[in-house]
Amino acid sequence: MSDKKVSVEFVEDVALICIDNPPVNASGVAVRQGLVAALSEIKEAGRTKAIGLYCAGRTFVAGADITEFGKPPLEPLLPDVCNNLEDFETPIVAVIHGTAMGGGLETAMGCHARVAVPTAKVGLPEVLLGVLPGAGGTQRAPRLSGIPNALDLILSGRHVPAKEALEMGLIDRIEEGSIREVALAAARNVILGKLPTRRTCDLVTPRDDAALEAAMAMVQKKHPHLISPQKCVEAVAASVGDFKQGLATERAAFMACLPSAQSKGLIHAFFGERAVANIPEKKAQARDVAVVGVIGGGTMGSGIATSALMAGLSVTLIEVTQEALDRGVATISANLDGAVKRGKMSDAKRDAALGRLTASTDMMTLADADLVIEAVFEKMEIKKDIFAKLDGICKEGAILASNTSYLDINEIAAVTKRPADVLGLHFFSPAHIMKLLEVVVGTQTAPEVVATGFALAKTMRKVAVRAGVCDGFIGNRILGHYLKAASYLVLDGAHPYQVDNALERFGFAMGPHRVGDLAGLDIGYMTRKRLAPSRPTEERYGGAIADQLSENGWNGRKTGKGYYVYDGRETHENPDLNVILDAERTKAGGAPRAFSDDDIVDRYMTAMISEAARVVEDGIALRPVDVDVVFLMGYGFPRFRGGPLHYADTIGAAALVERIESYAKEDAHYWQVPALLQQMAESGRTFADMNKGR
Ligand code: T1G
C-alpha cells in the first residue's frame, strides 16, 4: 500500500482531494505536505472549476497530530496549510464525516464551504490538551458562527452534531451518501451555483464584548489553575479586528500554552487513557456478554446495574429480600431518570433500559447470565458463600466477578471450581457516572476473561486499568498510604482545613477531609479496625482524630457533621473539631508546629508517589501511566498535572529520595525510599521512560 497520505482524482472539471492517514486522519506532516502538493497539482492541471476535499476511513481529520507536540515543528505548519486552502483561487468544499476535531475543523474552515453527513460531529477540543485552536480556529469560528458560539465550542471542547453545527453556521449543508459521492456532488453544486462559497477571512466577526467578559469571568472562576482557557478568550477577542493580526495574536497565545507543564500533563492524560488498554491479554478472545447478573442492590450494585443498562446490556438484579430488591430497582430507576435529566439518554432509551432489567430474590435466575458481578458487603465470608453458590448455578463459561475494593480475588476464586473464570471488577462510586474500572486479575484468571473485563468496560464507556491482587489493588492501596501522611500532618499541627485548602490550590477537586466527609468517615473507620490486627507495632497510628469523629457519630455529609458541618447545601467549619485536635495531639505527645501549604503538598504528594512507585515495582500496575490513569479517573487528581507519576517526573527521583530521607528523620518506618525510586535516582531513568513501548 502506498504511504501517500493525500491523493488527487480528476473527474471532468472537478478535482477530489482525499486524505488517507489511519486511524483518524491526524494532520501529521505527511498530510500537510500532501495537501500543499495536491493544490500545486491541481493548479498545474489548470482545468478544475471546483474541488472536493474529503477523507478516507472512519473520520475527517481528527486534528493536528498530537504525537508531533513537543518536537521541532515540521513545515508546512497547519496554520499555513489552512491559509493556503483559503487563498487558493479554485473554490474548495470540505466534506465532513466522523469527527472533525481541532485542526480538522480548522482545515474545513479554511475551505470555502463545508458539507457534512448527518452523523458527523465537529469540535475544537484543544483546550482539553492545554492549548487552543492554533490553525485559525479562534479567528474563523467567530467569523462563521459569532463570538458566543465560538467561545462555547472552544472553551468546552465539546463535540457538536452536524445539525447544530449547521444552525451555528459552521457548516453549510448536510447531505446523505458515501463520502466521495457527496464530495463530487458538492463540488458540482459549486460549479452550478447551487452551493455558495466564500473565504472565511473575508467575513466580519460581530462585536460582543459582553460575551467575552462573561467568558473570561467564567474561566477565571472555573479554571483558576489553567492558562489556556484565558488565552482562548483573548484570541477569540482578536477576531473582531484585522484577520492577519488576529492570526498573529492566536499564534502567540498558542505558543504561550504549548510548552507548558499543563499541556504536557493533559496530553499525557489523553494518551494514557488509551495506553492502559495495552495489556498482555490484548489478543485474547473476549467472551460475548449480553446478560449481566448483579448481586446486591445497594449503592454500588444499583450503580453497576444502571451503567450496564445504559450500555444496552440486560441485567438480572438479585437481592436477599423483596424489600431490598424494591429499593435497588427504585435506585436504578432514579439513576436512569437522572441520566435523562442530564441529557445522557432519551425517555425512550430509559424505558427500554428498564425493560431489560429483571429483578429477583432467587439466585437461580442467574443461570443464563454471561457474567455476574457480586456487589455485597465487604466481608470475605459472605463473598465466599456467594461465589460457591454461583459456581453451582451459573452456566459453563459464565464469568464470576467481585466488585470488592480490596479483598483477595485469589481467595474468592479458590472456593469455585472455575478459578480461571473469576476476576475483580472494581467500580468506583457512583458506578453509573465514574469512568474508572479496575480489572483485578487473579493468578488463575484466564486471558480471555481479562479481555472480557476490558471489553465490558468499553461497552460501558469506562476506562479499564489492569490491576494485580493486593490489599486495595492500585488506587485504594496508594490512597491508604497517603491518607496516613495527611493524618500525621494534622497530628503534628496542620489544621485539616489548611490541608484541604492547600491541596485544592494544588488542583485537587477536594482535599482529603472533604472527600472523607463525602464518602463517609465510617468507611475509613472500618478499614482501620480491619487492619488493626496486622498493623506493625512501629507504625505511628494516625487515625485517632478520625476515630473520635466516627465514635461521636459524625461520619460526614450523610450524618450532617464530620470534619465540616453540613446544612443543606451549605458547608461550615465544625466548631467541635478543635477540641478533638487538641486532645489527640496532647495524647500523641508531640509538639504541634506550623506547616506551610507547600510543606503540606510536598509531603502529601511524596507519600502518594512513594506508594505508587511500590505498586509499579510490585507489578500490581503494569506501568506508571496505569497509576496515573487510576488517579485521574477515580481520585480527583488534577488532570493538568497528568497523574502522580507524571507529576513525579517534574520533581525528579533524586529530589524525591532526598525529601523522603529528610522526612525519615521524624518517622523512619513510614518514610522509606522505594527501591524503584532509588534506582531511578541513580540511573536517571524517569517514569516516562518506563511507559515507553509498553
Ligand atoms: N493525534 C494523534 N493521534 C490521535 C489523535 C490525534 N489528534 N486523535 C486520536 N489519535 C489516536 C489515539 O491515540 C488512538 O491511538 C487512535 O488514534 C484512535 O483514537 C493546531 C493543535 C477523534 C474522537 O483533540 O478525541 O488540532 O491508541 O481511540 O474513540 O488547532 O481520538 O489506537 O494507538 O480516541 O474513535 C485536536 C483527539 C488536536 C481530538 C476518535 N484534536 N482525538 O475517538 O478513537 S490538537 C483532538 C479524539 C489540534 C490545532 C490543534 C478521538 C476521536 P491508539 P481513539 P475514538
Short mmCIF file of C-alpha atoms and ligand atoms in Angstrom, two decimals, residues 23-24 26 58 62-67 69 78 99 101-103 106 125-126 129 131-135 159 254 270-271 274, ligand 1:
data_model
loop_
_atom_site.label_atom_id
_atom_site.label_comp_id
_atom_site.label_asym_id
_atom_site.label_seq_id
_atom_site.Cartn_x
_atom_site.Cartn_y
_atom_site.Cartn_z
CA PRO A 23 -6.55 5.69 12.19
CA VAL A 24 -8.07 9.19 12.41
CA ALA A 26 -4.50 13.28 12.00
CA ARG A 58 -13.82 6.45 9.64
CA ALA A 62 -9.39 14.43 13.84
CA GLY A 63 -6.91 17.21 14.48
CA ALA A 64 -3.24 18.01 14.38
CA ASP A 65 -1.04 15.01 15.08
CA ILE A 66 -0.67 15.28 18.84
CA THR A 67 2.36 12.99 18.73
CA PHE A 69 3.72 18.12 20.00
CA LEU A 78 -1.05 23.63 9.82
CA THR A 99 -15.38 13.74 13.96
CA MET A 101 -11.84 17.95 15.59
CA GLY A 102 -9.36 20.74 16.25
CA GLY A 103 -7.07 21.12 13.29
CA GLU A 106 -9.81 24.34 11.19
CA PRO A 125 -11.19 20.47 21.83
CA GLU A 126 -7.67 21.90 22.03
CA LEU A 129 -4.99 19.45 25.79
CA VAL A 131 -3.63 24.64 24.23
CA LEU A 132 -6.08 26.42 21.89
CA PRO A 133 -7.09 26.18 18.21
CA GLY A 134 -3.78 27.23 16.64
CA ALA A 135 -4.60 26.97 12.92
CA HIS A 159 -18.45 17.55 20.04
CA PHE A 254 -0.82 29.10 21.19
CA PHE A 270 -5.12 11.87 26.74
CA PHE A 271 -2.71 9.20 25.55
CA ARG A 274 -5.66 4.83 25.62
N1 T1G B 1 -3.20 12.87 17.01
C1 T1G B 1 -2.57 11.68 17.10
N2 T1G B 1 -3.20 10.51 17.42
C2 T1G B 1 -4.51 10.59 17.65
C3 T1G B 1 -5.24 11.79 17.58
C4 T1G B 1 -4.52 12.97 17.23
N3 T1G B 1 -5.13 14.15 17.12
N4 T1G B 1 -6.54 11.52 17.88
C5 T1G B 1 -6.61 10.20 18.12
N5 T1G B 1 -5.41 9.64 17.99
C6 T1G B 1 -5.08 8.21 18.13
C7 T1G B 1 -5.41 7.69 19.51
O1 T1G B 1 -4.33 7.93 20.39
C8 T1G B 1 -5.61 6.22 19.23
O2 T1G B 1 -4.32 5.64 19.07
C9 T1G B 1 -6.28 6.22 17.85
O3 T1G B 1 -5.93 7.49 17.26
C10 T1G B 1 -7.78 6.11 17.94
O4 T1G B 1 -8.21 7.14 18.82
C11 T1G B 1 -3.45 23.12 15.55
C12 T1G B 1 -3.12 21.90 17.91
C13 T1G B 1 -11.12 11.69 17.18
C14 T1G B 1 -12.93 11.50 18.89
O5 T1G B 1 -8.01 16.68 20.45
O6 T1G B 1 -10.84 13.00 20.54
O7 T1G B 1 -5.62 20.02 16.38
O8 T1G B 1 -4.44 4.02 21.00
O9 T1G B 1 -9.18 5.56 20.50
O10 T1G B 1 -12.55 6.59 20.36
O11 T1G B 1 -5.52 23.65 16.49
O12 T1G B 1 -9.48 10.17 19.06
O13 T1G B 1 -5.06 3.29 18.66
O14 T1G B 1 -2.67 3.84 19.22
O15 T1G B 1 -9.60 8.06 20.64
O16 T1G B 1 -12.86 6.66 17.80
C15 T1G B 1 -7.15 18.31 18.45
C16 T1G B 1 -8.34 13.93 19.76
C17 T1G B 1 -5.70 18.01 18.39
C18 T1G B 1 -9.01 15.08 19.02
C19 T1G B 1 -11.86 9.45 17.93
N6 T1G B 1 -7.90 17.09 18.25
N7 T1G B 1 -8.91 12.66 19.40
O17 T1G B 1 -12.16 8.70 19.07
O18 T1G B 1 -10.61 6.69 18.77
S1 T1G B 1 -4.72 19.44 18.70
C20 T1G B 1 -8.26 16.34 19.31
C21 T1G B 1 -10.14 12.29 19.87
C22 T1G B 1 -5.02 20.41 17.34
C23 T1G B 1 -4.70 22.53 16.15
C24 T1G B 1 -4.51 21.81 17.42
C25 T1G B 1 -10.59 10.92 19.47
C26 T1G B 1 -11.63 10.92 18.35
P1 T1G B 1 -4.11 4.09 19.52
P2 T1G B 1 -9.43 6.86 19.81
P3 T1G B 1 -12.13 7.09 19.02
#
